[in-house]
mmCIF file of C-alpha atoms in Angstrom:
data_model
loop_
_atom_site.group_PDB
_atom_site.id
_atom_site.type_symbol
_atom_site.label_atom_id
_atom_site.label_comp_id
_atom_site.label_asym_id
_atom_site.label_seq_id
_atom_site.Cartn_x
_atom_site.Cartn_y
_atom_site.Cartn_z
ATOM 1 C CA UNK A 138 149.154 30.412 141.519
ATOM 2 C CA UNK A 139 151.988 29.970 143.822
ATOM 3 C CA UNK A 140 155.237 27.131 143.369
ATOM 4 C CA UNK A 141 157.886 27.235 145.649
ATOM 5 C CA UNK A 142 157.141 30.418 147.130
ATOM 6 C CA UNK A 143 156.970 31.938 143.697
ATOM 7 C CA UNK A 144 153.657 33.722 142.516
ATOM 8 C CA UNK A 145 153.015 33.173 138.880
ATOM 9 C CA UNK A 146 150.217 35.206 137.097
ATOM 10 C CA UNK A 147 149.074 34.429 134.077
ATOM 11 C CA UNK A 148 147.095 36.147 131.241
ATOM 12 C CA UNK A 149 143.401 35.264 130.636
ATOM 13 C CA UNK A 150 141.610 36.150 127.290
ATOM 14 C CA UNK A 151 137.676 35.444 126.419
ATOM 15 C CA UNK A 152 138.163 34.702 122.709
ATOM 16 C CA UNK A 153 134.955 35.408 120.111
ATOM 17 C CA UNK A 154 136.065 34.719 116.680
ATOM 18 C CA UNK A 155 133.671 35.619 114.132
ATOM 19 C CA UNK A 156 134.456 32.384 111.683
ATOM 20 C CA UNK A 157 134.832 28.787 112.255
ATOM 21 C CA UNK A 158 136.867 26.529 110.487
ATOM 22 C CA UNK A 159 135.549 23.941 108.921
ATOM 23 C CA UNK A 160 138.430 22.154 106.969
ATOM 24 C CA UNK A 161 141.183 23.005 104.190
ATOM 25 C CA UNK A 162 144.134 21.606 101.626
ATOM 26 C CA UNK A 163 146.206 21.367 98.679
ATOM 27 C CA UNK A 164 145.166 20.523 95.142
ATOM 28 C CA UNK A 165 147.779 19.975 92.914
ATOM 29 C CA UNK A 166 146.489 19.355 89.055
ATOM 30 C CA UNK A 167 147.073 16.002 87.147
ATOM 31 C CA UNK A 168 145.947 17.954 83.960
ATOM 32 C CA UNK A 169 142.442 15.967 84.061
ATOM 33 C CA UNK A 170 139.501 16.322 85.438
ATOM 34 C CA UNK A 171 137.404 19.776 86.346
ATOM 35 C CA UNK A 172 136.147 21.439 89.838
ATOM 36 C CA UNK A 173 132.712 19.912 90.216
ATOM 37 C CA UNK A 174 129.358 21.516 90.353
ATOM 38 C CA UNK A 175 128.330 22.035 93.582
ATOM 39 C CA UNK A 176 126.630 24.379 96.410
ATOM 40 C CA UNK A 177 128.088 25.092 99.795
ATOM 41 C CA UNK A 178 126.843 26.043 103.021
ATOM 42 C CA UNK A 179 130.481 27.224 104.007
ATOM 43 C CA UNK A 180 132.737 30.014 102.565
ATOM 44 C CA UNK A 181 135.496 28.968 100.773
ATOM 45 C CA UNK A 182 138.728 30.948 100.067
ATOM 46 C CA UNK A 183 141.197 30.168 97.406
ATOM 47 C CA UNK A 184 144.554 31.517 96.746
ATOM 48 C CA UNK A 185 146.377 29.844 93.454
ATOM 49 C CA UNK A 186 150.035 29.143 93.581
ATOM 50 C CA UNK A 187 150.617 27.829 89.867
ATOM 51 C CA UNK A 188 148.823 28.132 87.072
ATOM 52 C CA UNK A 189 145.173 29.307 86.221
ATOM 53 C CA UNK A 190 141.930 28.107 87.919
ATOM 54 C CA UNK A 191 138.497 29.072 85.920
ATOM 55 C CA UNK A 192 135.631 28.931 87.770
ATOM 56 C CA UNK A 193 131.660 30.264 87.314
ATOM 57 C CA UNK A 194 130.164 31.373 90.559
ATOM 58 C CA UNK A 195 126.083 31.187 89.133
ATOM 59 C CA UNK A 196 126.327 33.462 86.349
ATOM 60 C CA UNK A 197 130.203 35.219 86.490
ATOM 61 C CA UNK A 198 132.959 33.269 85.216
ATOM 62 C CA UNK A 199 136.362 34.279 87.311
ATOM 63 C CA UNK A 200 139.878 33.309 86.018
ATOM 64 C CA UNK A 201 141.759 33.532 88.924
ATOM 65 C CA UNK A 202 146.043 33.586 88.186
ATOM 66 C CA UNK A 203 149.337 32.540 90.673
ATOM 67 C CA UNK A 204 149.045 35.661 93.511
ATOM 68 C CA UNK A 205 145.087 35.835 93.564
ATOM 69 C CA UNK A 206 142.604 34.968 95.800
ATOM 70 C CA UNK A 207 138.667 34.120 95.311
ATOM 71 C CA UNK A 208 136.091 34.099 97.581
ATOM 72 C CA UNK A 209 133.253 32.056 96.874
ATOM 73 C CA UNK A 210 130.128 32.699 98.183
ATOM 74 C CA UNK A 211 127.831 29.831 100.296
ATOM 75 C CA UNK A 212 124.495 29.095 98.173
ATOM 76 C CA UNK A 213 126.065 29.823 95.006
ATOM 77 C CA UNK A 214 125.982 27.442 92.481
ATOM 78 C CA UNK A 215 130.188 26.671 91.345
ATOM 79 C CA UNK A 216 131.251 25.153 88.291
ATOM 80 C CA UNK A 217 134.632 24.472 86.852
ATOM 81 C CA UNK A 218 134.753 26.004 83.244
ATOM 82 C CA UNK A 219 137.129 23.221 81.455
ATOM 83 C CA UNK A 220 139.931 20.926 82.434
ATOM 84 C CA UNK A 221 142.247 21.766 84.825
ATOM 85 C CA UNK A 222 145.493 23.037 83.657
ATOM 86 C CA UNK A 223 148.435 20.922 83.962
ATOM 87 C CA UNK A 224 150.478 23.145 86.229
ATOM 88 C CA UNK A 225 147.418 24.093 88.630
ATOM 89 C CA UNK A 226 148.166 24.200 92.089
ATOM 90 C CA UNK A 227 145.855 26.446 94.339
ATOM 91 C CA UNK A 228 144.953 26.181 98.799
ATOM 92 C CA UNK A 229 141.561 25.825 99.744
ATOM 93 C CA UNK A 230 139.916 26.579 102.810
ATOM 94 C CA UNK A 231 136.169 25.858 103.394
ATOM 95 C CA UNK A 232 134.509 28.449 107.091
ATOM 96 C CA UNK A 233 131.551 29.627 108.439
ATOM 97 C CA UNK A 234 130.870 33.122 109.404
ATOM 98 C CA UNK A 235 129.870 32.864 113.275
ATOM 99 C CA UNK A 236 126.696 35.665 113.453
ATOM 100 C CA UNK A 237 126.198 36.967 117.093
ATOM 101 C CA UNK A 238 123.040 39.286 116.924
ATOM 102 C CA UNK A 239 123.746 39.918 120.499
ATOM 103 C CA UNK A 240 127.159 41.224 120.217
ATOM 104 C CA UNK A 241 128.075 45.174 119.637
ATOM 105 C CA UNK A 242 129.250 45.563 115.756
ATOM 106 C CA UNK A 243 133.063 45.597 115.694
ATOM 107 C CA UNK A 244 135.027 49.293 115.237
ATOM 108 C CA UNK A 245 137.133 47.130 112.484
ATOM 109 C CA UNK A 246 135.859 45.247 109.821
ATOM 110 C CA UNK A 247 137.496 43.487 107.169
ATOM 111 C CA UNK A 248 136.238 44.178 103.202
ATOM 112 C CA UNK A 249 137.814 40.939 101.793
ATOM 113 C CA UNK A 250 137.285 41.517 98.051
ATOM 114 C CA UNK A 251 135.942 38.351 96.104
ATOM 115 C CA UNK A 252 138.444 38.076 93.210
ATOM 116 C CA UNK A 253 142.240 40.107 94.006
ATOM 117 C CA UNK A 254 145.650 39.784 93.713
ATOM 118 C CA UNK A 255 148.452 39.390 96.753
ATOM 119 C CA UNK A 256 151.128 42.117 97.558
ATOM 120 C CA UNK A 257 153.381 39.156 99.236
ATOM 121 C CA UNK A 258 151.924 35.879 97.864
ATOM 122 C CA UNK A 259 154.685 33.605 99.815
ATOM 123 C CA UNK A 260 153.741 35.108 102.803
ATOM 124 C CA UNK A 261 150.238 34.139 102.245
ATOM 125 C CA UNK A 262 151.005 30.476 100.873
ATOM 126 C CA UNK A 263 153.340 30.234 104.183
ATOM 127 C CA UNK A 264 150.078 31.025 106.140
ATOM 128 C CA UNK A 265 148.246 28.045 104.395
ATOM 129 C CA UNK A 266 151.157 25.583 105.150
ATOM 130 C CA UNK A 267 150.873 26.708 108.621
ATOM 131 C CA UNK A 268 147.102 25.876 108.631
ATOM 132 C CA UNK A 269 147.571 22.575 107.127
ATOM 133 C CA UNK A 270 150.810 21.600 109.586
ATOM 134 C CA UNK A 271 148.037 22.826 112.561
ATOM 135 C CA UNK A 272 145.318 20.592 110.891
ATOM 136 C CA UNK A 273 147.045 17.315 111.391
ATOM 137 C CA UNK A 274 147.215 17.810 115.020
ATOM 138 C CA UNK A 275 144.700 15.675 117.027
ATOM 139 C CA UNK A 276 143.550 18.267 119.520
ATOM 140 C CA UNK A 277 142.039 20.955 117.606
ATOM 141 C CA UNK A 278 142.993 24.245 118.826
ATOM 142 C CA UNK A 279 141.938 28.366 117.752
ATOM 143 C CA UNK A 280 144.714 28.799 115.649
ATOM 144 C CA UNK A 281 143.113 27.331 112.837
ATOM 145 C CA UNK A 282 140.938 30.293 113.026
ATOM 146 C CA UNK A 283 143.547 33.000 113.825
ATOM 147 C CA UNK A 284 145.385 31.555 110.730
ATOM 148 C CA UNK A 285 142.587 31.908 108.782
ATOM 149 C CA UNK A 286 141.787 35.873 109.655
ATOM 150 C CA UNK A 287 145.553 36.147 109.403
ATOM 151 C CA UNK A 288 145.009 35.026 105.557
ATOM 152 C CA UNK A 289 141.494 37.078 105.620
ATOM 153 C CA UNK A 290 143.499 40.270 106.365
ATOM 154 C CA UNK A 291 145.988 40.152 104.319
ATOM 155 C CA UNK A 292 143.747 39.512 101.336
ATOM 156 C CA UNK A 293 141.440 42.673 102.703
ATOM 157 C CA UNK A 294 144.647 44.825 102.634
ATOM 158 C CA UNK A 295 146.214 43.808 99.431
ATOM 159 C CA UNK A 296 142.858 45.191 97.673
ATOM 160 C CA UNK A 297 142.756 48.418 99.373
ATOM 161 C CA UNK A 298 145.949 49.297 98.074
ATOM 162 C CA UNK A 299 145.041 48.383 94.501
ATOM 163 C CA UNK A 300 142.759 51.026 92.711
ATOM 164 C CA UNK A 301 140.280 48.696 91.714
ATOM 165 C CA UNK A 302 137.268 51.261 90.013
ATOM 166 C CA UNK A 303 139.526 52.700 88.321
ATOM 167 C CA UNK A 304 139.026 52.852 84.102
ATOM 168 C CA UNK A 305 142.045 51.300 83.591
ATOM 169 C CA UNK A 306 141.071 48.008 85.961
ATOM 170 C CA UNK A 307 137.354 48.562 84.399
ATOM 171 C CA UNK A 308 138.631 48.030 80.895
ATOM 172 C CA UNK A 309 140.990 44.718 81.695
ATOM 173 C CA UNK A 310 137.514 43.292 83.333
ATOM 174 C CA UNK A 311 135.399 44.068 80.090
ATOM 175 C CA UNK A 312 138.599 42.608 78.014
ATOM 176 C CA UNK A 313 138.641 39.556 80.171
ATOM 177 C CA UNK A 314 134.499 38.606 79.986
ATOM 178 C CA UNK A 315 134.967 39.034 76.556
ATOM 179 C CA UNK A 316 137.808 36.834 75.939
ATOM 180 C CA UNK A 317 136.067 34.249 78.873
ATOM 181 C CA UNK A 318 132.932 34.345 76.243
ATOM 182 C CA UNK A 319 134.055 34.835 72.696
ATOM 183 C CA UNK A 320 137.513 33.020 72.288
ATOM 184 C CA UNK A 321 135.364 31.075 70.061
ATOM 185 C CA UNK A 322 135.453 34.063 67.428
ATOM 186 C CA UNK A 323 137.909 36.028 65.485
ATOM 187 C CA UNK A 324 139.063 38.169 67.920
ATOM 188 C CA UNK A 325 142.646 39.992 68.552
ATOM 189 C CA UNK A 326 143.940 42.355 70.994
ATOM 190 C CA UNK A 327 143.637 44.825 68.201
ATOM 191 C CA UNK A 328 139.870 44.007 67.463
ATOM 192 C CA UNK A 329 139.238 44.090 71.404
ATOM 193 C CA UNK A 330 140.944 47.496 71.822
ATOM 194 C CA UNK A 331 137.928 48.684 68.866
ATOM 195 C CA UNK A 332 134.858 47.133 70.742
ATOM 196 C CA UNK A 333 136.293 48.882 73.732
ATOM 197 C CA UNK A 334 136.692 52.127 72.556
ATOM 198 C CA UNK A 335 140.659 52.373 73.763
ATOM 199 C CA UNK A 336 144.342 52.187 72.190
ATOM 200 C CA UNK A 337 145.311 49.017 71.675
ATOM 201 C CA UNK A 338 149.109 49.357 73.719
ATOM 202 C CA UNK A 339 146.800 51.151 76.576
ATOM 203 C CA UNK A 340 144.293 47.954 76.849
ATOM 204 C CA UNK A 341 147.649 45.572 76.604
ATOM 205 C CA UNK A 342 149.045 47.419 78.986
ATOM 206 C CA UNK A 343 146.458 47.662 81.925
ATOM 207 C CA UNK A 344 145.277 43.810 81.011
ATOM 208 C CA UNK A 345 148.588 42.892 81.381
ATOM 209 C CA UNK A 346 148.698 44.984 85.155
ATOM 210 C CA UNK A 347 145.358 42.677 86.171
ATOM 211 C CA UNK A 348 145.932 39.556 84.777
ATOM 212 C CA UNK A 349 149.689 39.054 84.260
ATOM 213 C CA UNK A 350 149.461 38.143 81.090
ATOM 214 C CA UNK A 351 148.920 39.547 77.499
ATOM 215 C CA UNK A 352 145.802 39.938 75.643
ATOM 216 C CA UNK A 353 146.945 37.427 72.956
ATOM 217 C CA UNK A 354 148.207 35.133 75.857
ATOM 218 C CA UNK A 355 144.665 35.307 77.528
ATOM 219 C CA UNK A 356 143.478 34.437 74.171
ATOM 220 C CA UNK A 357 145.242 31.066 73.641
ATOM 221 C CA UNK A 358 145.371 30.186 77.141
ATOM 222 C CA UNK A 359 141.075 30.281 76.897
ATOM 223 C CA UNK A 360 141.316 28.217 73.778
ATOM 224 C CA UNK A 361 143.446 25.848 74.767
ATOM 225 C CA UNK A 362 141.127 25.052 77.546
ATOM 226 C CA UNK A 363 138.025 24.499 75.178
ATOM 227 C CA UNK A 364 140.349 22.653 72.524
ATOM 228 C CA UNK A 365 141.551 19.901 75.888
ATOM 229 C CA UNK A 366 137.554 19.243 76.474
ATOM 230 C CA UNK A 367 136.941 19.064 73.009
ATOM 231 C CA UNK A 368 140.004 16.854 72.161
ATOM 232 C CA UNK A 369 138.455 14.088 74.261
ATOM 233 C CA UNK A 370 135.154 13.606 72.186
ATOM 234 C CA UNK A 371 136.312 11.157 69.377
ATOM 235 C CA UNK A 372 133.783 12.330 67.039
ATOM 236 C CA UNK A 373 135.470 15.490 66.350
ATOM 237 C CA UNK A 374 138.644 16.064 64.106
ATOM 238 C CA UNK A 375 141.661 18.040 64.693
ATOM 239 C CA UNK A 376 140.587 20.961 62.194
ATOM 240 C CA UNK A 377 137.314 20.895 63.519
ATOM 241 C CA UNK A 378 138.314 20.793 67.134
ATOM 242 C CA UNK A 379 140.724 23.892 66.046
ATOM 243 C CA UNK A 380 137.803 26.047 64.429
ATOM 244 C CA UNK A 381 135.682 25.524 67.347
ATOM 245 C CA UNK A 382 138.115 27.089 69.572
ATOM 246 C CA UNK A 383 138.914 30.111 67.461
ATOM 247 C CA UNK A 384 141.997 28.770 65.264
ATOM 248 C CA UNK A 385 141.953 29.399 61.638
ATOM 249 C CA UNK A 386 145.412 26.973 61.199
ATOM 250 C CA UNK A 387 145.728 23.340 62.414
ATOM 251 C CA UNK A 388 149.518 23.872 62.482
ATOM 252 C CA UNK A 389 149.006 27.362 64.579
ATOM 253 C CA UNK A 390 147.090 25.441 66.504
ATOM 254 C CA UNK A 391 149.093 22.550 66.956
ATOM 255 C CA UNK A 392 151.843 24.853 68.211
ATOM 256 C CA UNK A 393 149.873 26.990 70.549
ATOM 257 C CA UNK A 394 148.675 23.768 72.218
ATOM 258 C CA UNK A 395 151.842 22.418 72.474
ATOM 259 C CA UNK A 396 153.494 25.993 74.250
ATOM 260 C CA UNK A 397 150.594 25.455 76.332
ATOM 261 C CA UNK A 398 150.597 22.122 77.203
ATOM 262 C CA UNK A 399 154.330 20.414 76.571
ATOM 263 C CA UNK A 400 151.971 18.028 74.622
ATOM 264 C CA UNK A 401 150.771 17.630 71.080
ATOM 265 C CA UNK A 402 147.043 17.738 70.855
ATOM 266 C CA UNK A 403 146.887 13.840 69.413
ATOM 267 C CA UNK A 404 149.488 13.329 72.602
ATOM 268 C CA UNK A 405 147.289 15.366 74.903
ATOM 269 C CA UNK A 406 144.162 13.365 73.828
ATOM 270 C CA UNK A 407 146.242 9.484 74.410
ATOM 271 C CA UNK A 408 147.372 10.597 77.822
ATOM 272 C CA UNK A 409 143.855 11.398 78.954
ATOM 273 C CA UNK A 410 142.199 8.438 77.939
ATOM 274 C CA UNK A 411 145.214 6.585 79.147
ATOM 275 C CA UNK A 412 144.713 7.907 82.514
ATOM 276 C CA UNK A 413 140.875 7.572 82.274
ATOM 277 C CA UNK A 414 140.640 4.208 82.159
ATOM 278 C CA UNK A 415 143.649 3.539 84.227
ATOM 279 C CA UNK A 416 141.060 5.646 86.736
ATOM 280 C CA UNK A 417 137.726 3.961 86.181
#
């Protein structure tokens, strides 16, 4: 190209992304409601900023805490286990991964894990802003992709540097599936360390390393959960509604719920319904 008697080059790439975008956002909790059951054709990649989404991919249940990401799978059946948390706020980002049977395999690949935690979460929820600032533009343009491997990478690098087989991360796992499955029952930290075969500070100590959170915090935060779905059915008193969800003590419970949830149980249950027929 030539202006004025001036020769200006310019640089010409062939781009071949392996994804496509499809779409993404921002949910931010209201404290009701659950993530419906559904099945994809797209990937979708989440990263949580606040709070605690649960979610079963078919048969494994993930808890995924503020500075992780999950990956679920397309063809997988997803449910939300619960309500959502008051103080949930999590990105979302639904792509396809482009197969080209004709194209040499890459010298690079990225292992993004399905369930990690972040090095630099605000560096990756500063990458999602970006994506949804570039979303609102009318043209569409690649950087919603390059965004998204930006995001992709990251992810794959935070997990490499975490030792993720080894006993210690093993044992937080088994802790967690059996606090995801038996809050229900009489189980402790103390009680879990026994089925496990470990010391009791050791198990605290490399749950709290996975999950960010003690054993007994785990604990209530699962049974809270169950006791919010359960609060809703009017058929069910408080004691009952405590037993069912592990709590020997209406007034323990009433006070775990409230640390939980800012809200009394018999407060929790009138601001739902409020709100669900304000909805309807």
């Amino acid at each position: 190209m030539q202006i004025a008697g001036i020769f200006i080059s310019m640089l010409e790439l062939s781009m071949s992304l392996p994804i496509k975008v499809q779409n993404g956002g921002l949910f931010i909790s209201r404290g009701i409601g659950s993530h419906p059951a559904r099945q994809l054709r797209s990937w979708e990649i989440i990263f949580v900023e606040k709070g605690t989404l649960t979610i079963r991919e078919d048969n494994e249940v993930f808890s995924v805490n503020a500075g992780e990401s999950l990956l679920l799978w397309p063809e997988r059946l997803h449910v939300g286990v619960g309500q959502f948390p008051a103080d949930l706020k999590f990105y979302w980002l639904h792509f396809e991964v482009v197969a080209d049977e004709a194209a040499s395999p890459p010298e690079a690949l990225l292992a993004v894990p399905q369930h990690t935690r972040v090095s630099e979460p605000q560096y990756i929820i500063s990458l999602f802003r970006q994506f949804l600032h570039e979303q609102e533009n009318i043209h569409r343009s690649v950087a919603l992709e390059l965004i998204l491997l930006l995001i992709l990478q990251k992810i794959a690098a935070a997990a490499s540097e975490q030792p993720a087989d080894s006993p210690g991360t093993a044992l937080a796992w088994k802790a967690q599936q059996i606090i995801l499955t038996r809050f229900h029952l009489p189980i402790s930290a103390s009680t879990l360390a026994k089925e496990l075969h470990c010391n009791a500070d050791y198990l605290g100590r490399v749950y709290r390393h996975a999950f960010r959170l003690t054993l007994t915090e785990a604990l209530h935060r699962q049974r809270v959960r169950a006791a919010e779905k359960l609060l809703i059915s009017d058929s069910l008193s408080l004691t009952e509604v405590a037993m069912k969800c592990g709590f020997n003590d209406v007034g323990y419970f009433r006070k775990i719920f409230r640390k939980h949830t800012s809200l009394t149980p018999a407060a929790w249950k009138r601001r739902y319904c409020k709100e669900h027929i304000n909805s309807a």
